[in-house]
XYZ file of C-alpha atoms in Angstrom:
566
model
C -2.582 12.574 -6.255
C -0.873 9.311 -7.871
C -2.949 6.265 -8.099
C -0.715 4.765 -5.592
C -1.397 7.582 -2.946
C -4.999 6.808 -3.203
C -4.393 3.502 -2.653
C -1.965 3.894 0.216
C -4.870 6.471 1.878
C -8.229 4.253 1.196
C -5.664 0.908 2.689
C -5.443 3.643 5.907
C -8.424 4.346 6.402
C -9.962 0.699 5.608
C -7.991 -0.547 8.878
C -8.876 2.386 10.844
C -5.385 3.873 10.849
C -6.387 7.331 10.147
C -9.647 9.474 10.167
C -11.204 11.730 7.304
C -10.474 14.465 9.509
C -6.724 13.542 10.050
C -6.257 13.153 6.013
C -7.997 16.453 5.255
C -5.388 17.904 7.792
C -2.591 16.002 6.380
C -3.448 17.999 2.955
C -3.668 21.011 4.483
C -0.219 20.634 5.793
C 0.683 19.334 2.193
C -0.727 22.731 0.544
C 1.194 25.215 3.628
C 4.059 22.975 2.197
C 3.990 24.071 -1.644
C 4.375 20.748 -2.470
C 7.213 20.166 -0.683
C 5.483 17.015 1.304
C 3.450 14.291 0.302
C 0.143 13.226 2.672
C 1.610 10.504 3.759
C 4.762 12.178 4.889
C 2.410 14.782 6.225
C 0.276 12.597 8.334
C 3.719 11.012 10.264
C 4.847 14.869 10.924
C 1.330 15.019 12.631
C 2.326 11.879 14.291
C -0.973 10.270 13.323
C 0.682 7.406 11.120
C 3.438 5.569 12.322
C 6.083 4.440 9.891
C 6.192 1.119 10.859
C 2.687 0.290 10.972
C 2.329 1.623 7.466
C 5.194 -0.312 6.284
C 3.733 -3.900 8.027
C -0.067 -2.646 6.876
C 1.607 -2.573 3.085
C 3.408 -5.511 2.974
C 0.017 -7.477 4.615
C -1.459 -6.347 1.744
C 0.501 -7.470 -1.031
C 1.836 -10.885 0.869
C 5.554 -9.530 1.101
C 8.094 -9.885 3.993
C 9.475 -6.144 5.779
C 13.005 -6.365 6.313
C 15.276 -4.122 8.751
C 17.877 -2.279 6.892
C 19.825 -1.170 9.608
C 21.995 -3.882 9.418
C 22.033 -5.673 6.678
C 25.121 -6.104 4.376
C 24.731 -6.078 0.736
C 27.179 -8.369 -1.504
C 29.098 -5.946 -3.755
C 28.602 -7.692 -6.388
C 24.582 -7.302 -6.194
C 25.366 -3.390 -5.441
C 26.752 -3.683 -9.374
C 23.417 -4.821 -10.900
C 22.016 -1.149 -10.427
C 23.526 1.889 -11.347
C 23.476 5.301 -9.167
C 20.988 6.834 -11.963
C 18.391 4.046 -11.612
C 18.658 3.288 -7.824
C 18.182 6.912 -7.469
C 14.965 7.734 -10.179
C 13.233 4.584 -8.597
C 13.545 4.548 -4.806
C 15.154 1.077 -4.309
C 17.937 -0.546 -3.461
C 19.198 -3.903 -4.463
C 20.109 -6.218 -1.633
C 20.216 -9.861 -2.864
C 20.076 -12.278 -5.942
C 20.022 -15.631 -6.472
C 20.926 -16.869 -10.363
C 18.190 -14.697 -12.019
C 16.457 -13.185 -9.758
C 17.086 -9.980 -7.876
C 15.614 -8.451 -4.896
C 15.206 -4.998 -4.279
C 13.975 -3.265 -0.995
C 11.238 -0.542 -1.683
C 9.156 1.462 0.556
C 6.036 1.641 -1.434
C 5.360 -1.768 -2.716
C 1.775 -0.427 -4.284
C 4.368 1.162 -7.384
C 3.850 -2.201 -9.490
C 5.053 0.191 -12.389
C 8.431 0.018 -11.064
C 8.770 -3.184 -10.665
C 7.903 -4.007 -14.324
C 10.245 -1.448 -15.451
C 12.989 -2.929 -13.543
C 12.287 -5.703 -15.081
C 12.786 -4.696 -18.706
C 15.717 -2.519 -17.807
C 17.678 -4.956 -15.899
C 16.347 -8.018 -17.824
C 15.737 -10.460 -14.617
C 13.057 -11.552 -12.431
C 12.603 -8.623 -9.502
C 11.367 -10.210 -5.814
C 9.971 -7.204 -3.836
C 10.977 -7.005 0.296
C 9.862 -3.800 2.084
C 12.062 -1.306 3.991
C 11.641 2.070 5.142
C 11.934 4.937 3.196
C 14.589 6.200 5.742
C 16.666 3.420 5.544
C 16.187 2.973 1.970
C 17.907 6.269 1.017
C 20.459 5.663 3.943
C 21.535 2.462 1.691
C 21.971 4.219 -1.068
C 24.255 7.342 0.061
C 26.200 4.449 1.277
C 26.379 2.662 -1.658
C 26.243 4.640 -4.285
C 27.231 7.603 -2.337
C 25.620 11.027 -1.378
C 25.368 14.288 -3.293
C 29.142 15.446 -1.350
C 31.102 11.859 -2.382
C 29.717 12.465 -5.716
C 30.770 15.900 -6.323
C 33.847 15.288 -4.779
C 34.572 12.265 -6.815
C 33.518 13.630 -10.280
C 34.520 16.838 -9.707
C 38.772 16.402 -9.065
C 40.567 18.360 -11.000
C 37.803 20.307 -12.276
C 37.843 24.399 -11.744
C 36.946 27.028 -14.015
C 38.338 30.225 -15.383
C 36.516 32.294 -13.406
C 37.717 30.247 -10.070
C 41.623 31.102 -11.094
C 41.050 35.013 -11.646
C 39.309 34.846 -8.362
C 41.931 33.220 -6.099
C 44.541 35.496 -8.387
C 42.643 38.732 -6.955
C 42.649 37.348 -3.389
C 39.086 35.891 -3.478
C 39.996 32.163 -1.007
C 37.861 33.115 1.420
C 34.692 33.816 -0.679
C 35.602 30.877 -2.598
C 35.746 28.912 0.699
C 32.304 30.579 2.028
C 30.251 29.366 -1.210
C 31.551 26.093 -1.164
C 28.033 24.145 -0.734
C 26.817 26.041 -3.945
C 29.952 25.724 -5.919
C 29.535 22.323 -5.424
C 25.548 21.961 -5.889
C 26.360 23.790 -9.129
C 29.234 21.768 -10.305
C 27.205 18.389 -9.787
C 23.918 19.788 -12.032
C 26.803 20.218 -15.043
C 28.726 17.754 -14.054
C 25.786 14.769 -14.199
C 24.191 16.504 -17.032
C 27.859 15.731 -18.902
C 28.210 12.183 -17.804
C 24.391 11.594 -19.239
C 25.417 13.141 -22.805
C 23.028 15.711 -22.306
C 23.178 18.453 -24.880
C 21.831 21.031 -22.650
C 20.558 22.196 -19.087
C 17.612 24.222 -17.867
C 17.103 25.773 -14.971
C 13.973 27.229 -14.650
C 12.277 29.069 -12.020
C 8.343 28.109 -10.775
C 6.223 29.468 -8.544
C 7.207 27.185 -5.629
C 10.098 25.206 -7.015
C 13.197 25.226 -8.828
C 13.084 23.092 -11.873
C 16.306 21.417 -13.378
C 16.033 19.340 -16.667
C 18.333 18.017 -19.112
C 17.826 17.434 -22.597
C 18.775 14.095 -23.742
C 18.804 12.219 -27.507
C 16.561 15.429 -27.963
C 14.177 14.653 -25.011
C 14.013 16.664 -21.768
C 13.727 14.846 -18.179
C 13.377 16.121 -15.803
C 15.797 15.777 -12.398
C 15.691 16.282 -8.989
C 15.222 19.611 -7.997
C 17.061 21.895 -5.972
C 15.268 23.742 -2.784
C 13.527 27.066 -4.043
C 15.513 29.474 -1.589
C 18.458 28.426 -3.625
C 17.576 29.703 -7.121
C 19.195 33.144 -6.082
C 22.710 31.836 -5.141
C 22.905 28.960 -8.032
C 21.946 31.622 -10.424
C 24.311 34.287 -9.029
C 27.192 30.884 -9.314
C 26.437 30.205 -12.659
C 26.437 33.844 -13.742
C 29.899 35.074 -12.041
C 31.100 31.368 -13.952
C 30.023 32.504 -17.307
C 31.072 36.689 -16.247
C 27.919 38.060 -16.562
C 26.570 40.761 -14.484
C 24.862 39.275 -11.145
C 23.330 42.651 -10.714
C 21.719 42.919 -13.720
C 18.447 40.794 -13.338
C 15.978 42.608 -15.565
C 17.408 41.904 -19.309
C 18.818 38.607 -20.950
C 22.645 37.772 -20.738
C 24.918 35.693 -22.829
C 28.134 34.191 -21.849
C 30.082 31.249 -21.749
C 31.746 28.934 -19.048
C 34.958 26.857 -20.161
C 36.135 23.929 -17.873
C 37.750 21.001 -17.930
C 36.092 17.681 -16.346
C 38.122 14.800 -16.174
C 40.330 15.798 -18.557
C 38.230 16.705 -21.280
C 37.696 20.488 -22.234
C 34.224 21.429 -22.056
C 32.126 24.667 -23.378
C 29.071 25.623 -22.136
C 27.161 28.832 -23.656
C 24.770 30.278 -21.026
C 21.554 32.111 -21.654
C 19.606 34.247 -19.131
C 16.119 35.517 -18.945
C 14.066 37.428 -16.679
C 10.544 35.410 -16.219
C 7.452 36.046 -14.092
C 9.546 33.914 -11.069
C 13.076 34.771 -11.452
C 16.022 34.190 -14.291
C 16.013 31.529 -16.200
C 19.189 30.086 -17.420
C 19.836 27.319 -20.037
C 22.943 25.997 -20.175
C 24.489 24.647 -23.956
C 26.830 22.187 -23.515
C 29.773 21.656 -26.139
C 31.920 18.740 -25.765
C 34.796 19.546 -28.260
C 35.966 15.481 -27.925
C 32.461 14.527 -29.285
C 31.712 16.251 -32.284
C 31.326 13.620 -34.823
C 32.770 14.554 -38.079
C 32.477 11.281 -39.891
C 29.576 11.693 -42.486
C 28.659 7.755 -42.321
C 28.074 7.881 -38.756
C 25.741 11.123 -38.920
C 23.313 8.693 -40.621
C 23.663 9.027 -44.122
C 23.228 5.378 -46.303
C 25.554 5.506 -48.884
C 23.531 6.695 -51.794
C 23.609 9.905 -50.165
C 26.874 9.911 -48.821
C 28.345 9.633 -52.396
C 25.606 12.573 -53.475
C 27.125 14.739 -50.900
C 31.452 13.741 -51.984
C 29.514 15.240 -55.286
C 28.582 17.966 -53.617
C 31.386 19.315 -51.578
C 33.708 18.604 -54.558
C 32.135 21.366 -56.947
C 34.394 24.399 -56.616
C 31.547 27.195 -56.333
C 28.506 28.067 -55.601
C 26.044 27.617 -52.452
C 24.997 24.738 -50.400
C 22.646 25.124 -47.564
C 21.911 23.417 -44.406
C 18.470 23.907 -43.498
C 16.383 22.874 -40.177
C 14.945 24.149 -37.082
C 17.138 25.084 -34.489
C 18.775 22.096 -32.753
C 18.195 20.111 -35.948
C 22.031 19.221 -36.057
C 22.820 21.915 -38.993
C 26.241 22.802 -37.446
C 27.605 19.269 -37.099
C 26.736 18.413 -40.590
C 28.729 21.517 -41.946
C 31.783 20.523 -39.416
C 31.864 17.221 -40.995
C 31.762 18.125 -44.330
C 34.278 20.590 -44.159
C 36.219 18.101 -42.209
C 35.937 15.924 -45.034
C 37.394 18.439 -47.766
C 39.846 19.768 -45.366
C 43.731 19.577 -46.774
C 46.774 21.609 -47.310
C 45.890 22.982 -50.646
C 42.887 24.366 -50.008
C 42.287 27.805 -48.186
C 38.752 27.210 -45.674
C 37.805 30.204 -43.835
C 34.670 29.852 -41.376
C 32.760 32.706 -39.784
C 30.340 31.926 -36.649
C 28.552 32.796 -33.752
C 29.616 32.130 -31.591
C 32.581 29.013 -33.140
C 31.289 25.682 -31.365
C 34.253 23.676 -32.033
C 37.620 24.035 -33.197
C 38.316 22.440 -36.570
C 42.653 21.780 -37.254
C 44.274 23.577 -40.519
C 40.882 25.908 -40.480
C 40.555 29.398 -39.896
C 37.374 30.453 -38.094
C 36.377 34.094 -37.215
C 34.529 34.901 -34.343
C 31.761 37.294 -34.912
C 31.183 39.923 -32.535
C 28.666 42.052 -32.863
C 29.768 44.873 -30.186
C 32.962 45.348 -31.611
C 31.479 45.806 -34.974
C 32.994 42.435 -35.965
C 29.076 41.194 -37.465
C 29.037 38.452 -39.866
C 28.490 41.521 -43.007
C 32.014 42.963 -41.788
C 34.071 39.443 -41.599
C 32.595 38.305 -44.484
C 33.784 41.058 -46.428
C 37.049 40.791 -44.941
C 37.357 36.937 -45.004
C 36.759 37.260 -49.608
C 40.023 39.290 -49.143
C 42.384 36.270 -47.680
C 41.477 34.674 -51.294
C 39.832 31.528 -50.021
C 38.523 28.103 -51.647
C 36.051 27.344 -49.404
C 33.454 29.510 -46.861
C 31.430 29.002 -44.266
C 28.785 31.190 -42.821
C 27.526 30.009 -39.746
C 23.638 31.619 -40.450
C 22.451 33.207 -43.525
C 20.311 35.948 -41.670
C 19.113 39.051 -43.342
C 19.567 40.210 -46.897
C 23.643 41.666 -46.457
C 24.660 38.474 -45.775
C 22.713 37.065 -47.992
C 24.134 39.213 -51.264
C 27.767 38.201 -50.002
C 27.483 34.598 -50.318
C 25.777 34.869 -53.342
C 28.810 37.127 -55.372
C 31.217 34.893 -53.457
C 29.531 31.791 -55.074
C 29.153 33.509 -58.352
C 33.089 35.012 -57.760
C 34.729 31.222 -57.815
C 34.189 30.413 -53.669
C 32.002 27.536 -52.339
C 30.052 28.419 -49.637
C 28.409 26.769 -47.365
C 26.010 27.836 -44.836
C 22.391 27.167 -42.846
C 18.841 28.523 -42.770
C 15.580 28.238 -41.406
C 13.717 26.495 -43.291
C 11.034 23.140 -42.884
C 12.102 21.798 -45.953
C 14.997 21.742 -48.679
C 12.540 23.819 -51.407
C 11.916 25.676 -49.135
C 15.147 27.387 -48.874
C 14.266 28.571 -52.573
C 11.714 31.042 -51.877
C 12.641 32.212 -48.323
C 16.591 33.190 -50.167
C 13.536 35.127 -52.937
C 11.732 36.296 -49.855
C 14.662 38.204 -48.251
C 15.458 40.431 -51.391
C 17.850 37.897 -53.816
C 16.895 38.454 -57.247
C 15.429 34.581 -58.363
C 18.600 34.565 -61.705
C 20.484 35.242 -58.867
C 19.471 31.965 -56.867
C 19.502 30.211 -59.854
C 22.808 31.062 -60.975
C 24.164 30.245 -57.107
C 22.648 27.732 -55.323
C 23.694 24.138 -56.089
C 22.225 22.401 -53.628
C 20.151 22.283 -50.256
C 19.747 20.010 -47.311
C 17.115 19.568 -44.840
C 17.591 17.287 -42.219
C 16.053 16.488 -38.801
C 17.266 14.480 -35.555
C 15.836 11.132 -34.424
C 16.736 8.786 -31.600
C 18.672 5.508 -32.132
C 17.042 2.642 -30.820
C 19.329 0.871 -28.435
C 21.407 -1.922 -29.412
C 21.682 -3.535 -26.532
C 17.927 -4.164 -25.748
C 16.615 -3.637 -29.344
C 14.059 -6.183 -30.343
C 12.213 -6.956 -33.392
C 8.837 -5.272 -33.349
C 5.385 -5.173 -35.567
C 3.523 -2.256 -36.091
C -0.190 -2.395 -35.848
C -2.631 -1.374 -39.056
C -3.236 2.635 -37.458
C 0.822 3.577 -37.226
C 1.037 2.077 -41.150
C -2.239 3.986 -42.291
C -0.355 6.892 -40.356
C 3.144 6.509 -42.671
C 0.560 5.158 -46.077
C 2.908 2.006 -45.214
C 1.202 -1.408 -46.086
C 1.694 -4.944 -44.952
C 4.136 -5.713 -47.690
C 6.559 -2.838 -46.483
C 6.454 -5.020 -42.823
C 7.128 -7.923 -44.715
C 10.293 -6.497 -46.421
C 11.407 -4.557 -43.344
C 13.881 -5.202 -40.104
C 11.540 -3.009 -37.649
C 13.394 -3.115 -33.900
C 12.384 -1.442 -31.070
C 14.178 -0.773 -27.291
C 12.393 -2.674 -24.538
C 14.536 -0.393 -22.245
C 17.869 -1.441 -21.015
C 20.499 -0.300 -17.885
C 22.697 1.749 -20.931
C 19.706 3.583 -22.295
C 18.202 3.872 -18.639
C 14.926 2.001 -19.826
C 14.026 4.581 -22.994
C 14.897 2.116 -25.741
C 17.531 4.688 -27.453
C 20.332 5.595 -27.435
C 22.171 8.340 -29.236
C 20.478 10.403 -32.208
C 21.028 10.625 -36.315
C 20.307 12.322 -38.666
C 17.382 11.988 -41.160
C 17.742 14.177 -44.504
C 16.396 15.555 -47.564
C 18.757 16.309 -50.320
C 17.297 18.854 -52.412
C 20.171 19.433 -56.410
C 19.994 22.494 -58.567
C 19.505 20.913 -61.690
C 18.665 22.666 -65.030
C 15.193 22.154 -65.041
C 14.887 23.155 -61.513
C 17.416 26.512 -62.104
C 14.712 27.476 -64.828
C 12.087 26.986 -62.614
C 13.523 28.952 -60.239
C 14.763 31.994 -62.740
C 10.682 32.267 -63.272
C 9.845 32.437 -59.480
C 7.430 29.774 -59.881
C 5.385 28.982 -56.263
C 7.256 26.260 -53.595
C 5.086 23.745 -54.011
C 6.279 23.321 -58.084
C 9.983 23.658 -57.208
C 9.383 20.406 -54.802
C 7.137 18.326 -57.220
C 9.540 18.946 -59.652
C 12.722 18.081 -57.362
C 10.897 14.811 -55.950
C 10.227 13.525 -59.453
C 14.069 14.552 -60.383
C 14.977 11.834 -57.456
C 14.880 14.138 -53.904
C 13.565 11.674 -51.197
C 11.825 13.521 -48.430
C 12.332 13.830 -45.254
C 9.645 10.789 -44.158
C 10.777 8.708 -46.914
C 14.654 8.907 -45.488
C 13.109 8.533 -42.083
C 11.468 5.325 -42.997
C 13.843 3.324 -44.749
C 16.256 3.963 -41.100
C 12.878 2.473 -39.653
C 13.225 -0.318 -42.136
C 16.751 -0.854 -41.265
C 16.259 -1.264 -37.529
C 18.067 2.059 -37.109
C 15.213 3.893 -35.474
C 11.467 3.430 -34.513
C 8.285 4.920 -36.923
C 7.478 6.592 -34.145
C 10.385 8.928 -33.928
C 9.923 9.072 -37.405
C 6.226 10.513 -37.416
C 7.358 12.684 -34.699
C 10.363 14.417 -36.451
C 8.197 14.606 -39.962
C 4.542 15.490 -39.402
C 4.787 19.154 -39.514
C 6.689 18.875 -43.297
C 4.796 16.254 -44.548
C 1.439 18.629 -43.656
């Protein structure tokens, strides 16, 4: 129960609207409900509380003035001060303003929390009228229209692969029968695609059907579906991506291409069985938003130049290392983009190809076909390239290809798992690579990590307090000498204070001291003394001079760092 329920309840029950014994029923009701109701809601369906009376009893209490909805007209121009996404997440609806301040009808005028953050996102003064719940969302399918205008707006023009075949075999009708779903379905990717997320879950509770996108990294959660749904979204999403609906006991992979307004759009889709039903994540690939300019990835110039160094040598290996969702893939994309021109022969093998680079060849691997990343590589050294790319060094095969391609006149590049860029050292030593091997190959290795951008448009300057510095080992004089910003929370960032993500990275080069190091297998922990006192900034160190630069917060910076800096 939210400290505003509590509130609401004890208000009740202080002016006799309600009895102990009609609350504890009202829960009861709430509990046969799984959730699905709140008390309040539960004590009108008992028809102990009366809307209205709540509604006057509330705005007693706080001095504020109920208005009737019904029919009231909203100037169009006040409409504009709130988007969809924000009218929606809070419960309100805009319905005047006068020079700087707006006011917004609400139904629970206890949520002070809202208010404030209103405040800071739309950067006025917010007066507070009350309105019925009711009428309140009535406003806003009018609006900002319901779930149907929306899907029908966004979703013009937009039909997958798997719709075409079906029509083609004679399929209208069924198409025509699932037509709610289709559409519930097409809004959760659609939405999650016009807030830049990178990726959807849907995820299967006891008594609900969780949807949440992951955005700048983060994952928020949205409104859910009803639970008796699950079956037919799932059973949607899998005949989109052609995987079998009958098969609900083992993991799936596929992939759904579509087009939404106008832009091509890949999404590779996961299954797994859990406890509750299949879960299914969603990874979605906008081909128009890769970015393959190196600057704009994050990098100051000191390392941008240290990577043209790189990419220039004509053999050996450089890695990409981070966890999973780290950015590895991008980074390779751009840098290959970068070296990309008619006299030199790049050959990339993935899995599965994320996006499509011009004047590149890339090999899909695939596995069932015996087309694994062992069989293209071996194939790929006979088309006589300059430069490859492995999508994954994985096991030891691959492993002992890129190394006699580097040592045979080929650059390669490629990623592993690694925390750090020495790292990448011993876990090559740890798979079966002989260390004069490694020596001989590797050139260089990245690390790198994601952090949020702080918003531009609501970024202000900011002053850490003495704990987060003890945290970093920053002192005063580094606050002194710094630009430190943070987001108060804005409309464009939807009140997080960021916007977008970049990279922070760790530049690990091969030199001669290091390759002899290496050659005698000496423990990690030498390799990276020895590479930070050859120049290698770490990972934290990167992180905080963005900080300094107003680029990103110390925050995000702990957060992306504290496992590699323990």
């Amino acid at each position: 129960m939210t400290k505003n329920t509590q509130f609401i309840l004890e208000t009740l029950q202080e002016n006799g609207m309600v009895t102990d014994a009609q609350v504890n029923e009202a829960w009861e009701k709430v509990a046969q409900s799984g959730g699905k109701l709140d008390v309040i809601d539960s004590l009108k369906e008992l028809k102990y509380l009366d809307g209205n009376e709540l509604l006057n009893v509330l705005a007693q209490q706080y001095g504020l003035e109920v208005v009737d909805l019904s029919s009231y007209v909203i100037d169009p121009d006040v409409i504009q001060t709130m988007t969809a996404d924000i009218v929606r997440q809070y419960k309100v609806i805009p319905i005047s303003r006068n020079e700087n301040i707006l006011t917004i009808a609400t139904s629970d005028p206890s949520d002070l929390e809202t208010v404030d953050a209103l405040r800071y996102i739309l950067k006025c003064d917010i007066e507070t009228v009350v309105a019925s719940k009711e009428q309140i969302s009535s406003m806003m399918d009018h609006h900002y229209g319901n779930i149907e205008q929306n899907v029908e707006s966004v979703l013009k023009g937009m039909e997958t692969d798997a719709d075409i075949e079906l029509r083609a075999a004679g399929g209208e009708e069924a198409v025509e029968e699932d037509a709610p779903i289709i559409k519930l379905v097409s809004l959760i990717i659609v939405e999650a695609i016009k807030m830049k997320a990178s990726d959807i879950h849907l995820e299967p509770m006891e008594k609900k059907y969780r949807v949440r996108y992951r955005i700048d990294g983060v994952l928020s959660e949205m409104e859910s579906p009803p639970k008796y749904l699950q079956s037919n979204i799932n059973s949607r999403l899998k005949i989109m991506a052609r995987l079998d609906i009958s098969e609900k006991r083992v993991p799936q992979d596929g992939r759904i291409q579509l087009k939404v307004e106008g832009k091509d759009i890949d999404l590779r889709v996961s299954t797994i069985p859990t406890t509750h039903g299949e879960s299914i994540v969603m990874r979605i690939l906008d081909r128009a938003s890769i970015q393959l300019d190196i600057p704009k990835l994050g990098f100051f110039s000191d390392d941008h130049e240290l990577i043209n160094k790189i990419v220039a040598l004509p053999d050996g290996i450089f890695l990409v290392t981070g966890p999973t969702g780290s950015g590895k893939s991008t980074s390779l994309y751009a840098f290959l983009n970068s070296i990309n021109s008619p006299h030199r022969k790049i050959i990339t093998v993935e899995d599965p190809v994320e996006y499509q680079l011009g004047g590149i060849n890339q090999v899909q691997v695939m596995a069932s076909i015996g087309m694994t990343f062992v069989a293209a590589l071996r194939a790929m050294l006979r088309q006589a390239p300059n430069i490859v790319m492995v999508g994954e060094i994985r096991d030891i095969e691959t492993a002992e290809i890129a190394v006699n391609a580097a040592l045979t006149g080929h650059l390669v590049f490629s990623t592993l798992h690694t925390n750090d860029a020495p790292g990448a050292v011993t876990r090559l030593i740890d798979m079966g690579i002989k260390p004069f091997l490694v020596a001989s190959s590797l050139r260089a290795v990245m690390a790198q990590r994601l952090v949020r951008r702080i918003c531009k448009n609501c970024a202000v300057p900011y002053e850490p307090n003495e704990e987060e510095l003890q945290i970093m080992g920053l002192d005063s004089d580094f606050v002194k000498n710094s630009k430190l910003m943070k987001g108060r929370g804005c409309a464009e960032c939807k009140g997080k204070g960021y916007r977008g993500r970049m990279g922070i990275y760790e530049i690990f080069i091969v030199n001669t001291e290091l390759q002899t190091l290496i050659y005698e297998k000496v423990p990690a922990s030498v390799i990276r003394d020895a590479a930070r006192k050859s120049g290698m900034r770490t990972l934290r160190e990167d992180g905080i001079r963005k900080a300094a630069a107003g680029m990103t917060t110390l925050e995000e910076v702990l957060a992306g760092t504290i496992m590699d800096e323990e």
